[in-house]
Coordinates of C-alpha atoms and ligand atoms in Angstrom, one line a residue:
M1 CA 97.5 83.1 -114.0
K2 CA 100.6 81.2 -112.9
S3 CA 101.8 78.3 -115.0
K4 CA 101.4 74.9 -113.4
D5 CA 105.1 74.6 -113.0
D6 CA 105.3 77.8 -111.0
G7 CA 102.5 76.6 -108.7
T8 CA 104.2 73.2 -108.3
N9 CA 107.5 74.7 -107.3
V10 CA 106.0 77.2 -104.9
L11 CA 104.1 74.4 -103.2
K12 CA 107.1 72.1 -103.0
E13 CA 109.0 75.1 -101.4
I14 CA 106.2 75.7 -98.8
L15 CA 106.3 72.1 -97.8
K16 CA 110.0 72.0 -97.2
G17 CA 110.6 71.6 -93.5
A18 CA 106.8 71.9 -92.8
L19 CA 104.6 70.4 -90.1
I20 CA 101.4 69.1 -91.7
V21 CA 98.5 68.2 -89.4
S22 CA 96.2 65.5 -90.5
C23 CA 92.6 66.3 -89.3
Q24 CA 90.8 63.0 -89.7
P25 CA 88.2 62.4 -87.0
V26 CA 87.5 58.8 -85.9
P27 CA 84.8 57.8 -88.3
G28 CA 81.4 58.0 -86.7
G29 CA 83.0 59.5 -83.6
A30 CA 81.8 62.7 -81.8
M31 CA 84.2 64.9 -83.8
D32 CA 83.2 63.5 -87.2
D33 CA 81.6 66.7 -88.4
S34 CA 82.7 69.7 -90.6
Q35 CA 82.8 72.2 -87.8
Y36 CA 85.4 70.1 -85.9
V37 CA 87.5 69.3 -88.9
V38 CA 87.6 73.0 -89.9
G39 CA 88.2 74.0 -86.2
F40 CA 91.1 71.5 -85.8
G41 CA 92.6 72.7 -89.2
L42 CA 92.5 76.4 -88.3
A43 CA 93.8 75.8 -84.8
A44 CA 96.7 73.8 -86.3
L45 CA 97.5 76.5 -88.9
S46 CA 97.3 79.3 -86.3
A47 CA 100.0 77.4 -84.3
G48 CA 102.5 76.9 -87.1
A49 CA 101.3 74.0 -89.2
A50 CA 102.0 74.8 -92.8
G51 CA 99.4 72.4 -94.3
L52 CA 96.6 70.0 -93.6
R53 CA 95.7 66.5 -94.6
I54 CA 92.0 66.1 -95.0
E55 CA 89.8 63.1 -95.7
S56 CA 86.7 63.3 -98.0
A57 CA 85.7 65.8 -100.7
R58 CA 83.1 67.2 -98.2
Y59 CA 85.7 68.1 -95.6
V60 CA 88.2 69.3 -98.1
A61 CA 85.6 71.7 -99.5
A62 CA 84.7 72.9 -95.9
V63 CA 88.4 73.5 -95.0
R64 CA 89.1 75.1 -98.4
A65 CA 86.3 77.6 -97.7
A66 CA 88.1 78.6 -94.5
T67 CA 91.8 78.8 -95.5
D68 CA 94.2 79.1 -98.5
A69 CA 96.8 76.8 -96.8
P70 CA 97.9 73.7 -98.8
I71 CA 95.6 70.7 -98.4
I72 CA 96.5 67.1 -99.0
G73 CA 93.2 65.5 -99.9
L74 CA 92.2 61.8 -99.8
I75 CA 89.1 59.7 -99.8
K76 CA 88.9 56.5 -97.8
R77 CA 86.7 53.7 -98.9
D78 CA 86.2 50.1 -97.6
L79 CA 86.0 48.0 -100.7
D80 CA 84.8 44.4 -100.9
D81 CA 87.2 43.3 -103.6
S82 CA 90.4 45.2 -102.7
P83 CA 92.4 46.1 -99.5
V84 CA 93.2 49.5 -101.0
R85 CA 91.4 52.2 -99.0
I86 CA 93.0 55.6 -99.9
T87 CA 91.6 57.3 -103.0
P88 CA 91.1 54.1 -105.0
F89 CA 89.1 55.5 -108.0
L90 CA 89.7 58.1 -110.7
Y91 CA 86.5 59.9 -109.9
D92 CA 87.8 60.3 -106.3
V93 CA 90.8 62.2 -107.7
T94 CA 88.4 64.5 -109.6
A95 CA 86.2 65.0 -106.6
L96 CA 89.2 66.0 -104.4
A97 CA 90.5 68.4 -107.1
D98 CA 87.1 70.0 -107.5
A99 CA 86.8 70.4 -103.7
G100 CA 90.1 72.3 -103.6
A101 CA 92.8 69.9 -102.6
D102 CA 96.4 71.0 -103.8
I103 CA 97.9 67.5 -103.3
I104 CA 96.0 64.3 -103.8
A105 CA 97.1 61.3 -101.9
F106 CA 96.4 57.7 -103.0
D107 CA 97.5 54.2 -101.8
A108 CA 100.5 53.1 -103.9
T109 CA 100.9 49.6 -102.4
D110 CA 101.4 46.6 -104.7
R111 CA 98.0 44.9 -103.9
V112 CA 94.8 44.0 -105.8
R113 CA 93.4 47.4 -106.8
P114 CA 90.7 48.8 -109.0
V115 CA 92.9 51.4 -110.7
T116 CA 96.6 51.3 -111.5
I117 CA 99.0 53.7 -109.9
E118 CA 100.0 55.0 -113.3
A119 CA 96.4 55.9 -114.1
L120 CA 95.9 57.7 -110.7
A121 CA 99.1 59.6 -111.1
Q122 CA 98.1 60.7 -114.6
A123 CA 94.6 61.7 -113.3
V124 CA 96.2 63.9 -110.7
R125 CA 98.4 65.6 -113.3
N126 CA 95.4 66.1 -115.6
A127 CA 93.7 67.9 -112.7
G128 CA 96.7 70.2 -112.3
K129 CA 97.5 69.0 -108.8
L130 CA 100.4 67.3 -107.1
S131 CA 100.4 63.7 -106.1
M132 CA 101.4 61.9 -102.9
A133 CA 101.9 58.1 -103.1
D134 CA 101.1 56.5 -99.8
C135 CA 103.7 53.7 -99.7
S136 CA 104.4 50.7 -97.5
C137 CA 108.0 50.0 -98.6
V138 CA 110.8 51.0 -100.9
E139 CA 109.4 49.0 -103.8
D140 CA 106.1 50.8 -103.7
A141 CA 108.0 54.1 -103.8
R142 CA 110.1 53.0 -106.7
R143 CA 107.1 52.1 -108.8
A144 CA 105.2 55.3 -107.8
L145 CA 108.2 57.5 -108.8
A146 CA 108.4 55.7 -112.1
A147 CA 104.7 56.5 -112.6
G148 CA 105.7 60.2 -112.1
V149 CA 104.3 61.0 -108.6
D150 CA 105.5 64.2 -106.9
F151 CA 105.9 62.9 -103.3
V152 CA 106.2 59.5 -101.7
G153 CA 104.8 59.1 -98.2
T154 CA 105.5 56.4 -95.6
T155 CA 101.8 56.3 -94.7
M156 CA 101.2 52.6 -95.5
S157 CA 104.2 51.1 -93.7
G158 CA 103.0 48.5 -91.2
Y159 CA 99.4 48.3 -92.6
T160 CA 99.7 45.7 -95.3
G161 CA 99.7 42.5 -93.2
G162 CA 100.7 41.3 -89.8
P163 CA 100.2 43.0 -86.5
E164 CA 100.3 46.8 -86.4
P165 CA 103.7 48.2 -85.2
V166 CA 103.7 50.8 -82.4
D167 CA 106.6 53.0 -83.6
P168 CA 106.9 55.0 -86.9
D169 CA 109.0 53.5 -89.7
I170 CA 112.0 55.9 -89.5
N171 CA 114.2 53.5 -91.4
L172 CA 112.0 53.6 -94.4
I173 CA 112.5 57.4 -94.7
G174 CA 116.3 56.8 -94.9
E175 CA 115.7 54.1 -97.6
L176 CA 113.4 56.4 -99.6
R177 CA 116.0 59.2 -99.4
K178 CA 118.1 57.1 -101.8
L179 CA 115.4 57.4 -104.4
T180 CA 114.0 61.0 -104.0
P181 CA 114.2 64.1 -101.7
F182 CA 110.4 64.5 -101.9
I183 CA 109.4 62.4 -98.9
I184 CA 106.5 63.0 -96.6
A185 CA 106.9 61.2 -93.3
E186 CA 103.5 59.9 -92.0
G187 CA 102.3 57.1 -89.8
R188 CA 102.4 56.6 -86.0
I189 CA 104.3 59.8 -85.3
R190 CA 103.1 60.6 -81.8
T191 CA 105.9 62.5 -80.1
T192 CA 108.0 65.5 -80.8
E193 CA 111.1 63.3 -80.7
Q194 CA 109.7 60.9 -83.3
A195 CA 108.9 63.9 -85.6
Q196 CA 112.5 65.1 -85.2
A197 CA 113.8 61.6 -86.0
A198 CA 111.7 61.7 -89.2
A199 CA 113.1 65.1 -90.2
R200 CA 116.7 64.0 -89.4
A201 CA 116.2 60.8 -91.5
G202 CA 115.6 63.1 -94.5
A203 CA 111.8 63.7 -94.8
T204 CA 110.8 66.9 -96.7
C205 CA 108.0 67.4 -94.2
V206 CA 106.2 65.5 -91.4
V207 CA 102.5 64.7 -91.0
V208 CA 101.2 64.3 -87.5
G209 CA 97.6 63.1 -87.2
S210 CA 96.1 61.2 -84.2
A211 CA 98.5 62.8 -81.6
I212 CA 97.0 66.2 -82.4
T213 CA 93.5 65.6 -83.8
R214 CA 92.1 62.3 -82.6
T215 CA 90.9 63.0 -79.1
E216 CA 89.8 59.4 -78.6
H217 CA 93.3 58.0 -79.3
V218 CA 95.1 60.5 -77.2
T219 CA 92.7 59.9 -74.3
T220 CA 93.3 56.1 -74.5
W221 CA 97.1 56.6 -74.4
F222 CA 96.7 58.6 -71.1
R223 CA 94.0 56.3 -69.7
D224 CA 96.2 53.2 -70.3
A225 CA 99.3 54.9 -68.8
L226 CA 97.3 55.9 -65.7
N227 CA 95.8 52.4 -65.4
E228 CA 99.4 51.1 -65.0
V229 CA 99.6 53.2 -61.8
Y230 CA 96.0 53.1 -60.5
A231 CA 95.3 49.5 -61.5
P232 CA 98.7 47.8 -61.5
A233 CA 99.1 44.5 -63.4
P234 CA 98.3 41.4 -61.4
V235 CA 101.1 39.3 -59.9
V236 CA 101.3 35.8 -61.4
L237 CA 102.9 32.7 -60.0
A238 CA 104.7 31.4 -63.0
V239 CA 106.3 27.9 -63.1
D240 CA 108.6 26.4 -65.7
L241 CA 108.9 22.6 -65.2
G242 CA 111.7 21.1 -67.4
G243 CA 113.3 17.7 -67.6
T244 CA 116.2 18.8 -65.4
K245 CA 115.1 21.8 -63.3
T246 CA 112.0 23.6 -62.1
M247 CA 111.8 27.3 -61.8
A248 CA 109.0 29.1 -59.9
S249 CA 108.7 32.9 -59.9
L250 CA 106.4 35.8 -59.1
V251 CA 106.0 37.9 -62.2
Q252 CA 104.3 41.3 -62.6
A253 CA 104.0 43.0 -66.0
G254 CA 106.9 41.0 -67.4
E255 CA 109.2 41.7 -64.4
V256 CA 110.4 38.8 -62.2
L257 CA 109.9 39.7 -58.6
D258 CA 111.1 36.5 -56.9
T259 CA 112.5 33.2 -58.0
S260 CA 113.1 29.7 -56.7
V261 CA 114.9 27.0 -58.7
F262 CA 115.2 23.4 -57.8
A263 CA 115.9 20.1 -59.5
T264 CA 113.1 18.2 -61.2
D265 CA 113.0 14.7 -59.6
R266 CA 113.1 12.6 -62.7
S267 CA 111.9 9.5 -60.9
G268 CA 108.7 11.4 -59.7
S269 CA 105.3 11.8 -61.2
P270 CA 103.0 14.7 -62.1
E271 CA 101.5 14.5 -58.5
S272 CA 104.9 14.6 -56.9
W273 CA 106.2 17.4 -59.1
L274 CA 103.1 19.5 -58.3
A275 CA 103.7 18.8 -54.6
S276 CA 107.3 20.0 -54.8
I277 CA 106.1 23.2 -56.5
V278 CA 103.4 23.8 -53.8
D279 CA 106.1 23.3 -51.2
A280 CA 108.6 25.7 -52.9
V281 CA 106.0 28.5 -53.3
A282 CA 104.3 28.1 -49.9
A283 CA 105.8 31.4 -48.6
W284 CA 104.3 33.4 -51.5
K285 CA 100.7 32.5 -50.7
G286 CA 98.4 35.5 -51.1
R287 CA 100.8 37.4 -53.3
Y288 CA 99.5 36.2 -56.6
T289 CA 96.0 36.0 -58.2
A290 CA 96.8 33.7 -61.2
V291 CA 99.1 30.8 -62.0
G292 CA 100.8 29.9 -65.3
I293 CA 102.6 26.6 -65.6
A294 CA 104.9 25.9 -68.5
V295 CA 105.9 22.2 -68.7
T296 CA 108.0 20.0 -70.9
G297 CA 105.6 17.9 -72.9
A298 CA 102.5 18.6 -74.9
V299 CA 99.5 20.5 -73.4
R300 CA 96.1 20.4 -74.9
G301 CA 92.9 21.6 -73.2
G302 CA 94.8 21.8 -69.9
H303 CA 95.9 18.2 -70.1
W304 CA 99.5 17.2 -70.1
R305 CA 101.3 14.3 -71.8
A306 CA 104.9 13.4 -72.8
M307 CA 105.9 13.6 -76.4
N308 CA 109.2 11.9 -75.5
T309 CA 109.2 10.0 -72.2
A310 CA 113.1 10.1 -72.3
T311 CA 112.8 13.9 -71.6
L312 CA 110.4 13.4 -68.7
D313 CA 108.4 10.3 -68.0
I314 CA 104.8 11.4 -67.7
K315 CA 103.1 8.0 -67.7
A316 CA 99.6 9.0 -68.9
E317 CA 97.5 12.1 -69.8
F318 CA 97.3 14.3 -66.7
P319 CA 94.7 17.0 -65.9
L320 CA 97.3 19.6 -65.1
E321 CA 95.3 22.8 -65.0
Q322 CA 92.5 21.3 -62.9
R323 CA 94.8 19.6 -60.4
A324 CA 97.2 22.6 -60.0
A325 CA 94.1 24.9 -59.4
E326 CA 92.9 22.5 -56.7
L327 CA 96.3 22.6 -55.0
L328 CA 97.0 26.3 -55.4
G329 CA 93.5 27.7 -54.9
V330 CA 93.6 30.1 -57.9
P331 CA 92.9 29.6 -61.7
V332 CA 95.8 27.9 -63.6
V333 CA 96.8 28.2 -67.2
A334 CA 99.2 25.5 -68.6
A335 CA 101.3 25.6 -71.7
N336 CA 104.2 23.8 -73.3
D337 CA 107.5 25.2 -72.0
A338 CA 109.1 26.2 -75.3
Q339 CA 105.8 27.7 -76.6
A340 CA 105.6 29.8 -73.4
A341 CA 109.2 30.9 -74.0
A342 CA 108.5 31.8 -77.6
W343 CA 105.6 34.0 -76.3
G344 CA 107.9 35.5 -73.6
E345 CA 110.5 36.5 -76.1
F346 CA 107.9 37.9 -78.5
K347 CA 106.3 40.0 -75.8
A348 CA 109.7 41.2 -74.6
S349 CA 110.6 42.6 -78.0
S350 CA 109.2 45.5 -80.0
D351 CA 109.7 43.4 -83.1
R352 CA 106.3 42.1 -84.2
S353 CA 107.6 39.9 -87.0
D354 CA 107.3 36.1 -86.9
L355 CA 109.7 34.2 -84.6
V356 CA 110.6 30.7 -83.7
F357 CA 112.0 29.8 -80.3
M358 CA 114.0 26.7 -79.7
T359 CA 115.2 25.3 -76.4
V360 CA 118.2 23.0 -76.4
S361 CA 118.1 21.5 -73.0
T362 CA 117.0 18.1 -71.6
G363 CA 115.0 17.8 -74.7
L364 CA 114.7 19.9 -77.8
G365 CA 111.5 22.0 -77.8
G366 CA 110.2 24.8 -79.9
G367 CA 107.5 27.4 -80.2
I368 CA 106.2 29.5 -83.1
V369 CA 104.7 33.0 -83.1
S370 CA 103.1 33.8 -86.4
E371 CA 101.3 37.0 -87.3
G372 CA 101.3 37.9 -83.6
R373 CA 99.7 34.6 -82.5
L374 CA 101.3 31.8 -80.5
L375 CA 100.6 28.4 -82.2
R376 CA 99.5 25.9 -79.7
G377 CA 98.9 22.1 -79.7
V378 CA 102.1 20.3 -80.7
A379 CA 103.3 23.1 -83.0
G380 CA 107.0 23.7 -82.6
H381 CA 107.9 20.2 -81.3
F382 CA 110.9 20.2 -83.7
G383 CA 112.8 17.7 -81.5
Q384 CA 110.2 15.1 -82.3
M385 CA 110.9 15.2 -86.0
S386 CA 112.9 12.3 -87.5
N387 CA 116.3 12.4 -89.1
A388 CA 117.3 10.4 -92.1
T389 CA 117.7 7.2 -90.1
G390 CA 114.3 7.6 -88.5
E391 CA 115.6 8.7 -85.0
K392 CA 114.1 11.7 -83.3
V393 CA 116.5 14.6 -83.9
E394 CA 116.5 15.6 -80.2
G395 CA 118.1 12.2 -79.4
Q396 CA 121.5 13.4 -80.6
I397 CA 121.4 17.1 -79.8
C398 CA 120.5 17.7 -76.2
G399 CA 122.3 17.7 -72.8
P400 CA 121.7 14.0 -71.9
W401 CA 123.2 12.9 -75.2
I402 CA 126.2 15.0 -74.7
A403 CA 126.7 13.4 -71.2
V404 CA 126.3 9.8 -72.6
E405 CA 128.7 10.5 -75.5
A406 CA 131.3 12.0 -73.1
K407 CA 131.0 9.0 -70.9
R408 CA 131.4 6.6 -73.9
L409 CA 134.7 8.5 -74.7
G410 CA 135.9 8.0 -71.1
H411 CA 134.9 11.3 -69.6
A412 CA 132.0 10.9 -67.1
V413 CA 131.2 14.6 -66.8
E414 CA 128.2 17.0 -67.1
P415 CA 127.5 18.8 -70.4
K416 CA 128.8 22.0 -68.9
E417 CA 132.2 20.5 -68.4
V418 CA 132.2 19.1 -72.0
F419 CA 131.7 22.7 -73.2
A420 CA 134.5 23.9 -70.9
A421 CA 136.8 21.2 -72.4
A422 CA 135.8 22.1 -75.9
V423 CA 136.6 25.8 -75.2
S424 CA 140.1 24.7 -74.0
G425 CA 140.4 22.7 -77.3
D426 CA 140.2 19.1 -76.0
E427 CA 139.6 17.1 -79.1
W428 CA 137.1 14.6 -77.7
A429 CA 134.9 17.5 -76.5
V430 CA 135.3 19.6 -79.6
G431 CA 134.1 16.6 -81.6
I432 CA 131.0 16.2 -79.5
I433 CA 130.0 19.9 -79.5
D434 CA 130.8 20.3 -83.2
G435 CA 128.5 17.3 -84.0
V436 CA 125.7 18.8 -81.9
A437 CA 126.2 22.2 -83.5
R438 CA 126.1 20.7 -87.0
R439 CA 122.9 18.7 -86.5
F440 CA 121.3 21.7 -84.8
A441 CA 122.3 24.0 -87.7
R442 CA 120.7 21.7 -90.2
L443 CA 117.5 21.7 -88.2
C444 CA 117.5 25.5 -88.0
C445 CA 117.9 25.7 -91.8
D446 CA 115.0 23.2 -92.3
I447 CA 112.8 25.3 -90.0
Q448 CA 113.7 28.4 -91.9
L449 CA 112.5 26.6 -95.1
A450 CA 109.3 25.5 -93.5
I451 CA 108.3 28.7 -91.5
D452 CA 110.6 31.5 -92.7
P453 CA 110.6 33.4 -89.4
S454 CA 112.4 36.7 -89.1
R455 CA 114.5 35.2 -86.3
I456 CA 115.1 32.0 -84.4
V457 CA 115.6 32.7 -80.7
I458 CA 117.6 30.1 -78.8
G459 CA 117.3 29.2 -75.1
G460 CA 118.0 26.2 -72.8
G461 CA 121.0 25.1 -70.8
V462 CA 122.8 23.8 -73.9
G463 CA 121.5 26.5 -76.3
L464 CA 122.8 29.3 -74.1
A465 CA 126.1 27.5 -73.2
T466 CA 129.2 29.6 -73.9
G467 CA 130.2 29.5 -77.6
F468 CA 127.4 27.2 -78.7
L469 CA 125.5 29.7 -80.8
D470 CA 128.7 30.9 -82.6
R471 CA 129.5 27.3 -83.5
V472 CA 126.0 26.8 -84.9
R473 CA 126.2 30.1 -86.9
A474 CA 129.5 28.8 -88.4
E475 CA 127.9 25.5 -89.4
I476 CA 124.9 27.4 -90.9
A477 CA 127.3 29.5 -93.0
A478 CA 129.0 26.3 -94.1
I479 CA 125.7 24.8 -95.2
G480 CA 125.2 27.6 -97.7
P481 CA 122.8 30.3 -98.7
S482 CA 119.5 28.4 -99.5
A483 CA 117.8 29.5 -96.3
I484 CA 120.0 31.3 -93.8
P485 CA 118.3 31.6 -90.4
E486 CA 119.1 34.5 -88.1
L487 CA 119.9 33.2 -84.7
H488 CA 119.6 35.2 -81.4
A489 CA 120.2 34.2 -77.8
A490 CA 117.0 34.5 -75.7
T491 CA 117.0 38.1 -74.4
L492 CA 115.2 36.8 -71.3
G493 CA 117.8 34.0 -70.9
P494 CA 116.4 31.2 -68.7
R495 CA 113.4 33.3 -67.7
A496 CA 111.7 33.3 -71.2
G497 CA 109.3 30.5 -70.3
I498 CA 108.4 32.1 -66.9
V499 CA 107.6 35.5 -68.4
G500 CA 105.7 34.0 -71.3
V501 CA 103.5 31.7 -69.3
A502 CA 102.8 34.6 -66.8
D503 CA 101.5 36.6 -69.8
L504 CA 99.4 33.7 -71.1
A505 CA 97.9 33.3 -67.6
I506 CA 96.7 36.9 -67.3
T507 CA 95.6 37.1 -71.0
K508 CA 93.3 34.2 -70.4
Q509 CA 92.0 35.7 -67.1
N510 CA 91.3 39.0 -68.9
R511 CA 89.5 37.3 -71.7
K512 CA 87.3 35.5 -69.2
S513 CA 86.4 38.7 -67.3
T514 CA 85.6 40.6 -70.5
M515 CA 83.3 37.8 -71.6
K516 CA 81.4 38.1 -68.3
T517 CA 80.8 41.8 -68.9
M518 CA 79.6 41.2 -72.4
F519 CA 76.6 39.0 -71.5
Ligands
ADP1 P1 115.4 22.0 -68.5 O1 115.6 21.0 -69.5 O2 114.9 21.4 -67.2 O3 114.5 23.1 -69.0 P2 118.0 23.4 -68.8 O4 117.5 24.4 -69.8 O5 118.9 23.9 -67.8 O6 116.8 22.7 -68.0 O7 118.7 22.2 -69.6 C1 119.2 21.2 -69.0 C2 120.3 20.5 -69.8 O8 121.3 21.5 -70.2 C3 121.1 19.5 -69.0 O9 121.4 18.4 -69.8 C4 122.3 20.3 -68.5 O10 123.4 19.4 -68.3 C5 122.6 21.2 -69.6 N1 123.2 22.5 -69.2 C6 122.7 23.3 -68.2 N2 123.6 24.3 -68.0 C7 124.6 24.2 -68.9 C8 125.7 24.9 -69.3 N3 126.1 26.1 -68.7 N4 126.5 24.5 -70.3 C9 126.2 23.3 -70.9 N5 125.1 22.6 -70.7 C10 124.3 23.0 -69.7
BMX2 C1 110.9 17.5 -75.5 C2 109.4 17.5 -75.2 C3 108.9 18.9 -75.4 C4 109.7 20.0 -74.7 C5 111.2 19.8 -75.0 C6 112.0 20.8 -74.1 C7 108.5 16.0 -73.5 C8 108.4 15.6 -72.1 N1 109.1 17.1 -73.8 O1 111.0 17.7 -76.8 O2 107.5 19.1 -75.1 O3 109.2 21.3 -75.0 O4 111.5 18.5 -74.7 O5 111.8 20.5 -72.8 O6 108.0 15.3 -74.4 P1 113.0 20.6 -71.6 O7 112.6 19.7 -70.6 O8 114.3 20.3 -72.3 O9 112.9 22.0 -71.2

């Protein structure tokens, strides 16, 4: 009989550069049966897979009876008192070893768990098997390696909180490579290109699961792709009504098809602003099936009111969704402009981490996306917060203040020209813009302390003015390291609100139609 060391080394050698196919049927699905698991396993091995990843002692035993190929075994459990699902107990390790697994995988995340990683690693060693630690991050891997595991896997990356990512975590492989060469890449690897990227990043071997053995998942990917062609996304009339300008666009699947921009008549009223919109979009009648309106001011339950009448003077609470639907003849969804823009930026990026959006424009608005959800109500109205002297912070940061200040210094010009003068080094203008940048930088640092987003995305006429963000970044650096926010210019520029509110409009429409089919 070979010593354990020989077996270990031979197995590690076999796995170098291998494709491992995970044969885990959708629980309770049509393929959740031994004959399919064995069939998938043998088919994969016949086509060049070097090993299999199999869930449950029953399926490991069934596959072991059919092949000598290496098997990574695991047992999944849904526990009431722990989020750990993969091989949580010592008796699971024994059951998998008895069933014939060569490598035993277990969750190695730092969460409430019934059995420590050290004890699991020891149990696998006692059984004479190799261990695979399913990690979510570098720290998990560091701890697992200290506990003596043989392989670290990227399996748990993206599954310990927040929305599920779409792409595999290739970066993590590179990070793990600094700790060990024994890395098994696993998780969301769907394409041959992604498998190659994992190998190039330094993985010992690559596990592919759903893309090969979960018929239901692969079918959905194709169904969704075809739906985009056969059932194209609806066209939405999206409007962004700000204190200075109003933008109306036709938007389909995040793309802007047509746009019209006109000045907001600041002496008007909700009825007159809606009338101007109806007028501006008259030629588009029949081209859209839903309407989204993003407005400066707070929106709750479809009703609209000003938070700061200096930004736009909305005299009383106004039934915006209802009145706009009457005028336009299709369902309307209304939202605050900065919240809509936060949503637009979130949807336009593949980054699913928390973000804050801020518009520096006529007013200073904001929106927060946390754990994949847009916070509504007055959340994000940072401009309404008070400074040390009790004034609203937006009072000394936005476009109108820049114009008033310039005039006070003898330059009756628009904020755009103040920026141009600052760029040419005119002292009076540099003073104004630096002051705005300093106050805004402090606000961004405070927001970082309160919400800790991964990024703060900036929009608005002032926010996107040439050189503004760089000045704010310099002020943040001067404030120091307590909470350094990462600032980005809005990738959608002035269209963030339009794109965001269009998505909110169709999401609500879809929700309504699904509810109809449920009852
Ligand atoms: P709204 O507030 O209606 O959403 P904007 O985002 O365009 O509209 O913000 C309007 C404010 O931004 C105004 O005070 C305007 O003077 C200022 N602004 C617009 N464009 C620029 C620019 N290129 N440079 C500096 N300030 C600008
Ligand atoms: C104000 C406030 C916010 C708005 C923000 C930016 C009103 C009327 N508006 O803080 O709701 O999000 O301005 O609006 O109270 P904009 O007009 O500058 O785009």
